Short mmCIF file of C-alpha atoms and ligand atoms in Angstrom, two decimals:
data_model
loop_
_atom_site.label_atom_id
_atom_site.label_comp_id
_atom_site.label_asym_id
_atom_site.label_seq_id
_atom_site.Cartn_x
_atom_site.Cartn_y
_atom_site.Cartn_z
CA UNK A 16 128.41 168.34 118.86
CA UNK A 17 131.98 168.99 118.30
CA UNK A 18 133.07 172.52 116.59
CA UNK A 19 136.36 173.69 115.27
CA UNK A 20 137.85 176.78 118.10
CA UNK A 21 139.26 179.27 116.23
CA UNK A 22 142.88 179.08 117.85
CA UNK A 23 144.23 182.23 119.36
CA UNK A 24 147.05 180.39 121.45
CA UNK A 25 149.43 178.45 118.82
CA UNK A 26 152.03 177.12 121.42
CA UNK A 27 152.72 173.50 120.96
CA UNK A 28 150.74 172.47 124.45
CA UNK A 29 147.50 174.50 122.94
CA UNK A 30 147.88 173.04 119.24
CA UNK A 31 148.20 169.15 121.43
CA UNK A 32 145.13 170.15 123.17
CA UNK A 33 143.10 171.44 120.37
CA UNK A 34 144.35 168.37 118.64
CA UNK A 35 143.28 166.00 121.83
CA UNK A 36 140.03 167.43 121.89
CA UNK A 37 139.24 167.08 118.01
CA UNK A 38 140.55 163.36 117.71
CA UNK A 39 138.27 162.35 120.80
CA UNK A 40 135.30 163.97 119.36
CA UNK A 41 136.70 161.88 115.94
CA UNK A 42 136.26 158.61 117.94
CA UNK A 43 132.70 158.88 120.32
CA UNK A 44 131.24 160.02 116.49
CA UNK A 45 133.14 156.68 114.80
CA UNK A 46 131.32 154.68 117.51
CA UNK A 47 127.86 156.01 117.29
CA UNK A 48 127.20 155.21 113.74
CA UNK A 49 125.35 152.27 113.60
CA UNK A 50 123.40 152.43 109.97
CA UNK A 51 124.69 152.82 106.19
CA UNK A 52 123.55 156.44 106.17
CA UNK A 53 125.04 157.51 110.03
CA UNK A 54 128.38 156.71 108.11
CA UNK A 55 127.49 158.20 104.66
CA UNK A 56 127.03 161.60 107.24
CA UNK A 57 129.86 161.12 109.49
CA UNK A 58 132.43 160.52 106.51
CA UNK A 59 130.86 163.93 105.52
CA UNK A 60 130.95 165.88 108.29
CA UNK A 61 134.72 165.20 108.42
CA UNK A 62 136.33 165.01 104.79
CA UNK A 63 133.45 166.99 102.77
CA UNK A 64 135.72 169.80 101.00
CA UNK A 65 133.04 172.08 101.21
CA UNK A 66 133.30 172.90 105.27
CA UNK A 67 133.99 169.12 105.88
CA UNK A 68 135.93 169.44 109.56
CA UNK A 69 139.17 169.36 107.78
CA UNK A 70 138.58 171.95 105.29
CA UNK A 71 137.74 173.77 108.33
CA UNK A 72 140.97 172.78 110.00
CA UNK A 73 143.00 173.72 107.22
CA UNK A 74 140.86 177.37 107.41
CA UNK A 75 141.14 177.96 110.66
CA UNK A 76 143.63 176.65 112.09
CA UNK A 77 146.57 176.61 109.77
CA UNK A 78 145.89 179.31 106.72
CA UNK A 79 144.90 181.15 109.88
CA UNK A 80 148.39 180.63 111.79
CA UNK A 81 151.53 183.39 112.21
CA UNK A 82 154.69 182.55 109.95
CA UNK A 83 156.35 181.09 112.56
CA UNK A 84 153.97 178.58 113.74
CA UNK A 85 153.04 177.24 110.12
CA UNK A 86 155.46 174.33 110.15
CA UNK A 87 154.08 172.65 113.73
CA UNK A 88 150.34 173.36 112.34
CA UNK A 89 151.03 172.04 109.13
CA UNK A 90 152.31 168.55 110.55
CA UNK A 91 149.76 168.13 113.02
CA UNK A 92 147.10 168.90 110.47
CA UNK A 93 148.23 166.29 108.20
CA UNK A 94 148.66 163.40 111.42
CA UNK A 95 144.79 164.88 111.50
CA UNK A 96 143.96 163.71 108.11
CA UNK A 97 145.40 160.11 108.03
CA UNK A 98 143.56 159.47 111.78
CA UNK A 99 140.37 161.12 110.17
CA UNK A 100 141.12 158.53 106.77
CA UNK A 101 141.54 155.75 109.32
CA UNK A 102 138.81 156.41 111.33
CA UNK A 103 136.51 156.77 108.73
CA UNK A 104 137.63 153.12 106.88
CA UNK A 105 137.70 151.38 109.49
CA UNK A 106 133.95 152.30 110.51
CA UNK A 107 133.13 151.67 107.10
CA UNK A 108 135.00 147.76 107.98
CA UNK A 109 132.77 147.37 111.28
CA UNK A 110 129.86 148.04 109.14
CA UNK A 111 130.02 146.02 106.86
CA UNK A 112 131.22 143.03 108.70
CA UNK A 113 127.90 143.79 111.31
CA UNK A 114 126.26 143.00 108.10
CA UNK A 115 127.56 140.36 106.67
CA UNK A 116 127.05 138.82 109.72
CA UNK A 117 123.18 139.84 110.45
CA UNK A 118 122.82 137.91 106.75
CA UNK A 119 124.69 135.06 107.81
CA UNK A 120 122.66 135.10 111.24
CA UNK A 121 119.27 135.47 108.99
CA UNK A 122 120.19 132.38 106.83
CA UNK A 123 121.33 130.19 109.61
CA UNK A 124 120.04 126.85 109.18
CA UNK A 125 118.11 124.68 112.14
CA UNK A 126 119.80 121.04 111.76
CA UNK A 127 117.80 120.07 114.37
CA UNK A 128 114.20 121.00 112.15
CA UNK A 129 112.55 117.71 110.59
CA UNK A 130 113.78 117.23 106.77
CA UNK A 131 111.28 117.40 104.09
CA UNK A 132 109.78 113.72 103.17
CA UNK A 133 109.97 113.30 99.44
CA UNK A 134 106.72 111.49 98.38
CA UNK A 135 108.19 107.96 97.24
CA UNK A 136 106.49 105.88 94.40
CA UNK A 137 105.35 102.71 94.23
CA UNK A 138 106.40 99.57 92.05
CA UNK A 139 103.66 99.68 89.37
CA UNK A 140 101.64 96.64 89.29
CA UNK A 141 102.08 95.02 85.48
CA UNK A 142 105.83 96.07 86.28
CA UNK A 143 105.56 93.97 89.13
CA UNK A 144 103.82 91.57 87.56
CA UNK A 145 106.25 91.42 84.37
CA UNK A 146 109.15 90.96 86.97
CA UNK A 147 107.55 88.18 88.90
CA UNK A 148 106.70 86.11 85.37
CA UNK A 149 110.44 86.99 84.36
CA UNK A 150 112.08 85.53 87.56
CA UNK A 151 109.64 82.41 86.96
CA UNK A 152 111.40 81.65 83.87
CA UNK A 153 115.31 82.68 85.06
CA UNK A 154 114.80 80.02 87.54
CA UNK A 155 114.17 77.77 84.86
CA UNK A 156 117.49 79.40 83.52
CA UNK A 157 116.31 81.56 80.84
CA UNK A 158 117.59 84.54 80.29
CA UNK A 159 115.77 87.94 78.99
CA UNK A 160 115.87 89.74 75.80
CA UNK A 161 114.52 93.03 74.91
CA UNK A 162 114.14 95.15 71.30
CA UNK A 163 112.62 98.22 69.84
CA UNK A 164 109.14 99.50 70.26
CA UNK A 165 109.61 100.97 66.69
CA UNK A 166 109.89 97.92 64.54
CA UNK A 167 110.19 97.55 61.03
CA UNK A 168 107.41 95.09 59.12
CA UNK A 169 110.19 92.57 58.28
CA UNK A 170 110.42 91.99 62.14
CA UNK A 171 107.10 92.26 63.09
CA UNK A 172 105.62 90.58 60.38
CA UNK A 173 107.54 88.90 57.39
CA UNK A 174 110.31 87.03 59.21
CA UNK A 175 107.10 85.87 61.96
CA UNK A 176 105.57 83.79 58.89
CA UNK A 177 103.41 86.41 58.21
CA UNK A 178 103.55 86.82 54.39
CA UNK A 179 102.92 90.44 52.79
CA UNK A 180 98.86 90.59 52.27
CA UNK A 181 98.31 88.12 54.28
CA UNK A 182 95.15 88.29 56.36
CA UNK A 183 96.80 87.26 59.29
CA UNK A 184 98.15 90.82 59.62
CA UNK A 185 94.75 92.32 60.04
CA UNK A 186 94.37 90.86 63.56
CA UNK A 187 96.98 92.77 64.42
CA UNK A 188 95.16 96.11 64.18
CA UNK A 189 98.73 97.72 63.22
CA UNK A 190 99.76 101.26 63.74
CA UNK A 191 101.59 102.22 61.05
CA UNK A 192 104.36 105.21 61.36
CA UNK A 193 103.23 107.78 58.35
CA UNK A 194 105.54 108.97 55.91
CA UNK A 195 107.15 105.62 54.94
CA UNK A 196 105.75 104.62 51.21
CA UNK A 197 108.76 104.81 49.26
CA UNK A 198 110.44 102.26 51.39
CA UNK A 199 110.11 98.48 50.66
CA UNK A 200 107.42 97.40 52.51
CA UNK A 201 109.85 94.76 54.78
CA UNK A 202 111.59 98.00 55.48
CA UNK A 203 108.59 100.47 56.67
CA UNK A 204 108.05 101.51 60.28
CA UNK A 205 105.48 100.03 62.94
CA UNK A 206 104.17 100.17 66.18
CA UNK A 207 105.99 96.51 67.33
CA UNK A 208 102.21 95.32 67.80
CA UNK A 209 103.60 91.99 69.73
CA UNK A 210 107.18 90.99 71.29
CA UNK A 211 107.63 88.20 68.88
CA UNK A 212 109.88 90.18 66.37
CA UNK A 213 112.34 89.54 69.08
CA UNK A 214 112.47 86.59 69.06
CA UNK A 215 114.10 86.88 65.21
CA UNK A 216 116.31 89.60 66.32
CA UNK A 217 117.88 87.67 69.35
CA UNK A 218 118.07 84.49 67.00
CA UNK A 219 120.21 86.72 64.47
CA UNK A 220 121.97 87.50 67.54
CA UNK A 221 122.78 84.26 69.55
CA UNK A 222 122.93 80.91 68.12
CA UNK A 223 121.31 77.81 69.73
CA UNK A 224 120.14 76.61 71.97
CA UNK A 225 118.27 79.44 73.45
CA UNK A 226 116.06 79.98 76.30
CA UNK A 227 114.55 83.60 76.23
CA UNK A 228 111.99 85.74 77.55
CA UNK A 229 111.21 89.33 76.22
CA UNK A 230 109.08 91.64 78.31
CA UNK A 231 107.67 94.64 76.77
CA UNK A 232 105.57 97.04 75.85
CA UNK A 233 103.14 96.70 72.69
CA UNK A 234 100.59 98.85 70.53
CA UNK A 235 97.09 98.14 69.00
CA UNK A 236 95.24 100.41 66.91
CA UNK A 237 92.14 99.49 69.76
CA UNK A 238 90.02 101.87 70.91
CA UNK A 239 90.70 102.42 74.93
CA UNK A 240 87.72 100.20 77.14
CA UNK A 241 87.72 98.53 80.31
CA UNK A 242 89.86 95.49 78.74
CA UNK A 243 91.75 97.38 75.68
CA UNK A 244 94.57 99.69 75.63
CA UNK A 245 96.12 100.92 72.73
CA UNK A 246 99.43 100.54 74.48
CA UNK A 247 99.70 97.30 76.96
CA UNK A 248 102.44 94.72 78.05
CA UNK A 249 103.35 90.99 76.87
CA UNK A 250 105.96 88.72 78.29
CA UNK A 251 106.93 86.70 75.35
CA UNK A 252 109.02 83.42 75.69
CA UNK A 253 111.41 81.10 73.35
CA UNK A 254 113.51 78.39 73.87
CA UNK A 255 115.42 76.30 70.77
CA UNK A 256 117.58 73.60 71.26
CA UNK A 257 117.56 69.81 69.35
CA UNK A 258 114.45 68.06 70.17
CA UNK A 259 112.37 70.27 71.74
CA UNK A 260 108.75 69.04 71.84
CA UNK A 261 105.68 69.42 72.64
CA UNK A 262 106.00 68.16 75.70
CA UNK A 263 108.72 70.35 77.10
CA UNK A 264 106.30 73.47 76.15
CA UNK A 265 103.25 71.27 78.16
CA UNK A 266 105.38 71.07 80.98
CA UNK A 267 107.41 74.33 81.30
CA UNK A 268 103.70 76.34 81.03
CA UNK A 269 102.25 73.91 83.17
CA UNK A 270 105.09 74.65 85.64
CA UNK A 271 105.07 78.33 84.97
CA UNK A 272 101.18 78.66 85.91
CA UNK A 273 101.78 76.43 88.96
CA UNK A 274 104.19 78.88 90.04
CA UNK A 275 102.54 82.23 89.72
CA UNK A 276 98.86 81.24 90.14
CA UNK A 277 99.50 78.53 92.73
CA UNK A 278 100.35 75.09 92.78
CA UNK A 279 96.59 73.79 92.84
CA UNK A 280 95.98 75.53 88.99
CA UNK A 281 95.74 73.44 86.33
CA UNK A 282 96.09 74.03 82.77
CA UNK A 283 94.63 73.12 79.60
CA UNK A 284 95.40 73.67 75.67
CA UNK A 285 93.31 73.85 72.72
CA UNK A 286 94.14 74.21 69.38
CA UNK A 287 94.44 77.37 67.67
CA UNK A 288 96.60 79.57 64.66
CA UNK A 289 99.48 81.72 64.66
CA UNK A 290 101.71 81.83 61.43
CA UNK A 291 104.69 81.24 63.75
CA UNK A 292 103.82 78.25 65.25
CA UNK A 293 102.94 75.50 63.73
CA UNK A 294 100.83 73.53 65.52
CA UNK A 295 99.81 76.37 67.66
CA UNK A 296 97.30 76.42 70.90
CA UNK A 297 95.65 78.50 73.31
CA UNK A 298 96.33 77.71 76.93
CA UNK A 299 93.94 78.19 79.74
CA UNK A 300 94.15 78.03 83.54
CA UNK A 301 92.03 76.54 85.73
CA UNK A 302 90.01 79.68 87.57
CA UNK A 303 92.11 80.88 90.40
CA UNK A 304 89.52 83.13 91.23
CA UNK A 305 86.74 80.32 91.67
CA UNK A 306 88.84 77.37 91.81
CA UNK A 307 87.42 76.65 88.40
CA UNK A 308 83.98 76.19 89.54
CA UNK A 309 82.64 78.39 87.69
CA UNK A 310 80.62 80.12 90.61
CA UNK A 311 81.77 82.10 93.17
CA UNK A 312 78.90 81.06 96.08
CA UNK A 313 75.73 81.51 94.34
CA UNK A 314 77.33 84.33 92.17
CA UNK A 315 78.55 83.43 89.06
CA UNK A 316 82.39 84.29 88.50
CA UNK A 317 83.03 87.27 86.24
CA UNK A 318 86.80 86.45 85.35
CA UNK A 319 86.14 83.06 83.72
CA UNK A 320 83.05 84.36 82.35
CA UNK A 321 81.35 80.67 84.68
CA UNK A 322 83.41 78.36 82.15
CA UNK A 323 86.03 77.95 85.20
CA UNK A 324 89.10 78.53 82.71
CA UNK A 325 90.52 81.50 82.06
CA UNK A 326 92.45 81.56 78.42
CA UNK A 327 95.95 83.21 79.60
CA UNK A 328 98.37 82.75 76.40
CA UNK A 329 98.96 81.61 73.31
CA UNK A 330 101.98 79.15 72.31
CA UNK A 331 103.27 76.50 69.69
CA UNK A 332 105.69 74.61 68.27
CA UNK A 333 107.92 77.40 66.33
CA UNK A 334 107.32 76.71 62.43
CA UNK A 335 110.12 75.58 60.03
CA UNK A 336 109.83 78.73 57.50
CA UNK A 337 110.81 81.04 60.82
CA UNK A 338 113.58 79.72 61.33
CA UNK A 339 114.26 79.54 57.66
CA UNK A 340 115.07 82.94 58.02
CA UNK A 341 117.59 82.82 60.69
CA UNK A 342 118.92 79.04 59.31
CA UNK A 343 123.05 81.31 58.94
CA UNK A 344 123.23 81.90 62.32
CA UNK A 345 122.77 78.32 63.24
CA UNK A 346 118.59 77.34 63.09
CA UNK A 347 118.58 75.23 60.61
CA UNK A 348 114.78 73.65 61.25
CA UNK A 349 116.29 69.92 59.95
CA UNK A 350 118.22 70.07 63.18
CA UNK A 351 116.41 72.82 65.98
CA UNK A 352 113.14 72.94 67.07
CA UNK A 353 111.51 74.61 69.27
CA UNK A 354 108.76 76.16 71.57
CA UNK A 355 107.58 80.04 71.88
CA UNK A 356 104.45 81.30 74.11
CA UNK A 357 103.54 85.19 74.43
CA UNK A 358 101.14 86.38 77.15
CA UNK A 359 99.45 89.92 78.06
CA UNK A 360 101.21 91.12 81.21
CA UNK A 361 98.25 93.81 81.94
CA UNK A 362 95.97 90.59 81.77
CA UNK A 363 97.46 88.86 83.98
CA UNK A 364 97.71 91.49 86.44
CA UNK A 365 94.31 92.45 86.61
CA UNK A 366 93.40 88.42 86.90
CA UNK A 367 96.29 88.14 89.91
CA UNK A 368 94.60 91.77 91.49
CA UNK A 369 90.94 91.51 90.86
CA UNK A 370 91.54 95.32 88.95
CA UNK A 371 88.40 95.71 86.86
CA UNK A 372 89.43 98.40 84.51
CA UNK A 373 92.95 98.09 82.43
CA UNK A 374 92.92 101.83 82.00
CA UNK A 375 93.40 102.49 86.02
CA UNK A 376 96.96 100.64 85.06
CA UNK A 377 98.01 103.96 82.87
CA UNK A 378 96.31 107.09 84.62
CA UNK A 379 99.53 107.38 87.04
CA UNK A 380 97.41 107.76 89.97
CA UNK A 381 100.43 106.42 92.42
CA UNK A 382 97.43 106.08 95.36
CA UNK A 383 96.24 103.26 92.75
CA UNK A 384 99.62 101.90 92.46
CA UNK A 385 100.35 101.83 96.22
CA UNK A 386 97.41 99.48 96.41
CA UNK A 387 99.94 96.30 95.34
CA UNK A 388 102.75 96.59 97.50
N1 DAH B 21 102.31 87.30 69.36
C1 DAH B 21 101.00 86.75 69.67
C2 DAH B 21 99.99 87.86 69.85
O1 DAH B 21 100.39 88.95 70.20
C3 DAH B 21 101.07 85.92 70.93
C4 DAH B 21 101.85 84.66 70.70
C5 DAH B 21 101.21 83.50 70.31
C6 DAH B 21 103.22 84.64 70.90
C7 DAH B 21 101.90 82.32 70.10
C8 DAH B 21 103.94 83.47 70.68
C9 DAH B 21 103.23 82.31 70.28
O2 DAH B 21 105.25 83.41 70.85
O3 DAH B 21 103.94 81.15 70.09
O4 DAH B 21 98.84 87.66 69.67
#
């Protein structure tokens, strides 16, 4: 390894030699370092003050020279110190860029590996269901409606004909939001437990005639079973214009079942209650399971319980003291009338899938879900 000569000769060709030899012994060092702590030991070796090579330079070669000599020494020595301070930066650059580029090298990315397949979901069945009722009904030029799951007792109850203690209400098994006693009651909170609050708030909204159907999502104080949900789906459906009838409700459900069930269904009504429709009926479908048989070979048929119907919504004519309470925006019930129906979506899927448990619907196991595509 490369030592600093005492100098005995200072003539200028034995100072360019001396010098020669030092700044080639400068360069083969520059190229061998190869690591962080080669250079941390090279820049040492050379520029340490403490017998760095040019503290040793400056000792022997020029504290060390005769008077007349000095000046040549003195200007060599300091051409020595700006190669050594070039020498050792720019090693310190190749470094550095060497490892920049080994990190750049280490995080190179293969394009040409296979991407990573996100797991894609599936259309949920009552969705799909919901959407497949809904487009029945925008062919027949309806259009849809939605409102709050949050409702207010007005909505869900008073302005539906349901008058305060009345004991229509307890069929409802309502869930009531706490904390609401000092409010009027018309003004406390609910659990909407049916979509037909909105069919007040789009009548405050739109004047007649109307043709509307409101999908959405419901709550029942009921205890979760095979058939009950505390939370589950209805399509709900209203249409007001002057002289609606009977009739028209007949034949729009009639067409409605035709359309999702299949054209050979058939459907029947029988009279029943709601405080918003007056009269009001049940309507039933002919068993699309069974064909309305009532047997399914010599097994009897579970979904229509062997009567061969199967009871899908209820319906009416919509009574006069609802629309009492929209009659400013246009429903006066001396000149509208109309029809409403509401159905449970989760029903109806689970009658259009053969699913024999509602609660598989809500346990977001998407393997269940792909099952409908
Ligand atoms: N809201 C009723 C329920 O949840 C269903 C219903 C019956 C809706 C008759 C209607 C209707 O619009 O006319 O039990």
């Amino acid at each position: 390894m490369y030592k600093v000569p005492k100098l005995a000769d200072y003539s200028a060709k034995a100072l360019d030699a001396a010098v020669r030899e030092l700044l080639s012994a400068l360069d083969q060092e520059a190229l061998a370092v190869g690591s962080e702590s080669d250079y941390k030991a090279f820049r040492d070796r050379w520029m340490a003050r403490k017998n760095g090579i040019l503290t040793q330079v400056n000792e022997l070669w020029l504290k060390g020279a005769p008077k007349d000599a000095k000046k040549g020494v003195g200007q060599r020595v300091n051409e020595l110190k700006s190669k050594v301070d070039e020498s050792i930066s720019a090693t310190e650059a190749r470094l550095s860029k060497g490892a920049s580029a080994s990190k750049l090298s280490a995080d190179r990315i293969d394009i040409t590996l296979p991407g990573i397949r996100r797991a894609i979901g599936a259309e949920h069945p009552v969705i799909k269901t919901m959407n497949e009722i809904v487009s029945v009904f925008r062919n027949l030029g309806y259009s849809v409606s939605e409102g709050p799951e949050v409702e207010s007792d007005y909505y869900n109850f008073e302005a539906l004909n349901f008058p305060p203690n009345h004991p229509a209400r307890d069929t409802q098994d309502t869930l009531f939001i706490a904390g609401q006693d000092s409010k009027a009651q018309r003004d406390r909170l609910l659990l909407r437990t049916h979509t037909s609050p909105v069919q007040i708030r789009t009548m405050e909204r739109l004047k007649p005639p109307l043709r509307i159907v409101i999908p959405g999502k419901v709550h029942r104080n009921d205890p979760p079973d095979a058939s009950h949900s505390p939370m589950f789906h209805q399509i709900e459906g209203l249409a007001v214009d002057t002289n609606i009838t009977f009739g028209d409700l007949k034949g729009t459900l009639d067409h409605a079942m035709k359309a999702l069930f299949g054209s050979s269904v058939k459907t029947h009504f029988r009279p029943s209650f709601f405080p918003f429709t007056e009269p009001s009926a049940e309507m039933m479908v002919s068993c699309f399971i069974c064909g309305g048989s009532g047997k399914r070979g010599s097994e009897p048929c579970r979904p229509c319980k062997t009567t061969g119907w199967i009871e899908i919504l209820g319906c009416g004519m919509v009574d006069p003291n609802v629309f009492e309470f929209v009659k400013h925006n246009g429903y006066d019930p001396k000149k509208v009338s109309g029809f409403a129906f509401g159905m449970g979506a989760d029903r109806v899927a689970i009658l259009k899938y053969g699913v024999d448990d509602i609660q598989l619907f809500f346990q977001g196991d998407v393997r269940f879900s792909q099952q409908f595509g």
